PDB file of C-alpha atoms in Angstrom:
ATOM      1  CA  MET T   1     -39.092  66.878 -53.985  1.00 95.00           C
ATOM      2  CA  SER T   2     -36.842  68.280 -51.253  1.00 98.00           C
ATOM      3  CA  VAL T   3     -35.315  66.270 -48.405  1.00 98.00           C
ATOM      4  CA  SER T   4     -34.376  67.255 -44.848  1.00 98.00           C
ATOM      5  CA  VAL T   5     -32.460  65.241 -42.284  1.00 98.00           C
ATOM      6  CA  ALA T   6     -33.487  65.846 -38.667  1.00 98.00           C
ATOM      7  CA  LEU T   7     -30.460  64.873 -36.566  1.00 98.00           C
ATOM      8  CA  CYS T   8     -30.739  64.852 -32.783  1.00 97.00           C
ATOM      9  CA  THR T   9     -27.722  64.889 -30.500  1.00 97.00           C
ATOM     10  CA  HIS T  10     -26.956  64.707 -26.796  1.00 97.00           C
ATOM     11  CA  ASN T  11     -23.385  64.257 -25.575  1.00 97.00           C
ATOM     12  CA  GLY T  12     -22.628  62.506 -28.837  1.00 93.00           C
ATOM     13  CA  SER T  13     -19.142  63.699 -29.640  1.00 92.00           C
ATOM     14  CA  ARG T  14     -17.886  60.107 -29.669  1.00 93.00           C
ATOM     15  CA  PHE T  15     -20.060  59.192 -32.671  1.00 93.00           C
ATOM     16  CA  LEU T  16     -20.993  62.528 -34.217  1.00 94.00           C
ATOM     17  CA  ALA T  17     -18.059  63.078 -36.589  1.00 95.00           C
ATOM     18  CA  ALA T  18     -18.661  59.761 -38.353  1.00 96.00           C
ATOM     19  CA  GLN T  19     -22.400  60.470 -38.627  1.00 96.00           C
ATOM     20  CA  LEU T  20     -21.963  63.978 -40.046  1.00 97.00           C
ATOM     21  CA  GLU T  21     -19.221  62.908 -42.454  1.00 97.00           C
ATOM     22  CA  SER T  22     -21.498  60.098 -43.642  1.00 96.00           C
ATOM     23  CA  ILE T  23     -24.271  62.597 -44.388  1.00 97.00           C
ATOM     24  CA  TYR T  24     -21.878  64.925 -46.228  1.00 98.00           C
ATOM     25  CA  ALA T  25     -20.518  61.950 -48.242  1.00 97.00           C
ATOM     26  CA  GLN T  26     -23.882  60.951 -49.710  1.00 96.00           C
ATOM     27  CA  THR T  27     -24.033  60.768 -53.496  1.00 96.00           C
ATOM     28  CA  VAL T  28     -27.145  62.923 -53.408  1.00 95.00           C
ATOM     29  CA  LEU T  29     -27.085  65.376 -50.518  1.00 97.00           C
ATOM     30  CA  PRO T  30     -30.209  66.242 -48.594  1.00 98.00           C
ATOM     31  CA  ASP T  31     -31.370  69.803 -49.184  1.00 98.00           C
ATOM     32  CA  GLU T  32     -31.294  70.557 -45.471  1.00 98.00           C
ATOM     33  CA  LEU T  33     -29.765  69.238 -42.262  1.00 98.00           C
ATOM     34  CA  VAL T  34     -31.413  70.287 -39.013  1.00 98.00           C
ATOM     35  CA  ILE T  35     -29.381  69.413 -35.930  1.00 98.00           C
ATOM     36  CA  SER T  36     -31.094  69.708 -32.556  1.00 98.00           C
ATOM     37  CA  ASP T  37     -28.725  69.356 -29.621  1.00 98.00           C
ATOM     38  CA  ASP T  38     -30.333  68.482 -26.300  1.00 98.00           C
ATOM     39  CA  ALA T  39     -28.163  70.405 -23.827  1.00 98.00           C
ATOM     40  CA  SER T  40     -24.918  68.494 -24.426  1.00 97.00           C
ATOM     41  CA  THR T  41     -22.174  68.999 -21.864  1.00 97.00           C
ATOM     42  CA  ASP T  42     -19.391  67.473 -23.959  1.00 96.00           C
ATOM     43  CA  ALA T  43     -17.778  68.757 -27.168  1.00 96.00           C
ATOM     44  CA  THR T  44     -20.818  68.014 -29.347  1.00 97.00           C
ATOM     45  CA  LEU T  45     -21.659  71.615 -30.277  1.00 97.00           C
ATOM     46  CA  ALA T  46     -18.041  72.553 -30.955  1.00 97.00           C
ATOM     47  CA  MET T  47     -17.678  69.469 -33.148  1.00 96.00           C
ATOM     48  CA  ILE T  48     -20.822  70.390 -35.089  1.00 97.00           C
ATOM     49  CA  ASP T  49     -19.484  73.903 -35.701  1.00 97.00           C
ATOM     50  CA  GLU T  50     -16.105  72.550 -36.817  1.00 97.00           C
ATOM     51  CA  ILE T  51     -17.492  69.958 -39.237  1.00 97.00           C
ATOM     52  CA  VAL T  52     -20.122  72.287 -40.703  1.00 97.00           C
ATOM     53  CA  ALA T  53     -17.438  74.960 -41.222  1.00 97.00           C
ATOM     54  CA  ALA T  54     -15.208  72.407 -42.955  1.00 97.00           C
ATOM     55  CA  HIS T  55     -18.053  71.772 -45.409  1.00 97.00           C
ATOM     56  CA  ALA T  56     -18.999  75.428 -45.909  1.00 96.00           C
ATOM     57  CA  ALA T  57     -18.944  74.985 -49.691  1.00 96.00           C
ATOM     58  CA  SER T  58     -21.623  72.289 -49.516  1.00 97.00           C
ATOM     59  CA  PRO T  59     -24.977  73.273 -51.013  1.00 97.00           C
ATOM     60  CA  MET T  60     -26.779  71.584 -48.093  1.00 98.00           C
ATOM     61  CA  ARG T  61     -28.399  74.120 -45.761  1.00 98.00           C
ATOM     62  CA  VAL T  62     -27.641  73.502 -42.078  1.00 98.00           C
ATOM     63  CA  LYS T  63     -29.604  74.701 -39.045  1.00 98.00           C
ATOM     64  CA  VAL T  64     -28.314  74.081 -35.544  1.00 98.00           C
ATOM     65  CA  LEU T  65     -30.667  74.299 -32.565  1.00 98.00           C
ATOM     66  CA  ALA T  66     -28.989  74.246 -29.150  1.00 98.00           C
ATOM     67  CA  ASN T  67     -31.256  73.579 -26.183  1.00 97.00           C
ATOM     68  CA  GLN T  68     -30.121  75.208 -22.941  1.00 96.00           C
ATOM     69  CA  ALA T  69     -32.153  72.689 -20.910  1.00 97.00           C
ATOM     70  CA  ALA T  70     -32.652  69.096 -21.996  1.00 97.00           C
ATOM     71  CA  LEU T  71     -36.034  68.388 -23.603  1.00 97.00           C
ATOM     72  CA  GLY T  72     -35.662  64.623 -23.732  1.00 96.00           C
ATOM     73  CA  VAL T  73     -35.466  62.408 -26.804  1.00 96.00           C
ATOM     74  CA  THR T  74     -39.054  62.721 -28.012  1.00 97.00           C
ATOM     75  CA  ALA T  75     -39.366  66.488 -27.593  1.00 98.00           C
ATOM     76  CA  ASN T  76     -35.930  67.021 -29.111  1.00 98.00           C
ATOM     77  CA  PHE T  77     -36.973  65.093 -32.237  1.00 98.00           C
ATOM     78  CA  GLU T  78     -40.276  67.000 -32.316  1.00 98.00           C
ATOM     79  CA  GLN T  79     -38.301  70.250 -32.287  1.00 98.00           C
ATOM     80  CA  ALA T  80     -35.958  69.100 -35.054  1.00 98.00           C
ATOM     81  CA  ILE T  81     -38.826  67.882 -37.234  1.00 98.00           C
ATOM     82  CA  ALA T  82     -40.748  71.119 -36.733  1.00 98.00           C
ATOM     83  CA  ALA T  83     -37.714  73.122 -37.916  1.00 98.00           C
ATOM     84  CA  CYS T  84     -37.429  71.149 -41.162  1.00 98.00           C
ATOM     85  CA  THR T  85     -38.754  72.788 -44.314  1.00 98.00           C
ATOM     86  CA  SER T  86     -38.550  70.012 -46.912  1.00 98.00           C
ATOM     87  CA  ASP T  87     -41.181  67.721 -48.397  1.00 98.00           C
ATOM     88  CA  VAL T  88     -39.572  64.590 -46.925  1.00 98.00           C
ATOM     89  CA  ILE T  89     -37.938  64.344 -43.491  1.00 98.00           C
ATOM     90  CA  LEU T  90     -35.455  61.622 -42.594  1.00 97.00           C
ATOM     91  CA  LEU T  91     -34.646  61.008 -38.929  1.00 97.00           C
ATOM     92  CA  SER T  92     -31.136  60.431 -37.632  1.00 96.00           C
ATOM     93  CA  ASP T  93     -29.310  60.456 -34.331  1.00 87.00           C
ATOM     94  CA  GLN T  94     -25.671  60.621 -33.488  1.00 83.00           C
TER      95      GLN T  94
END
């Protein structure tokens, strides 16, 4: 059974590093992390790139979706869930 985490963000740079590091620190990693950013105007996307690059050796696949215009919370989660490819999907936010 494969596991995806659907993580939604919006201007979450204040909390995002701790959330991503927590996911990467799991004893059993998810197979996939799908991050859907809802048109952040802070450093969220840069932080995602930096942390994902720091964990480039991780076997967890990472997809980053960056919305140019905000979809809103519900539609952003719908987008993240739809992009997941695993049997089980866990929801997370920043």
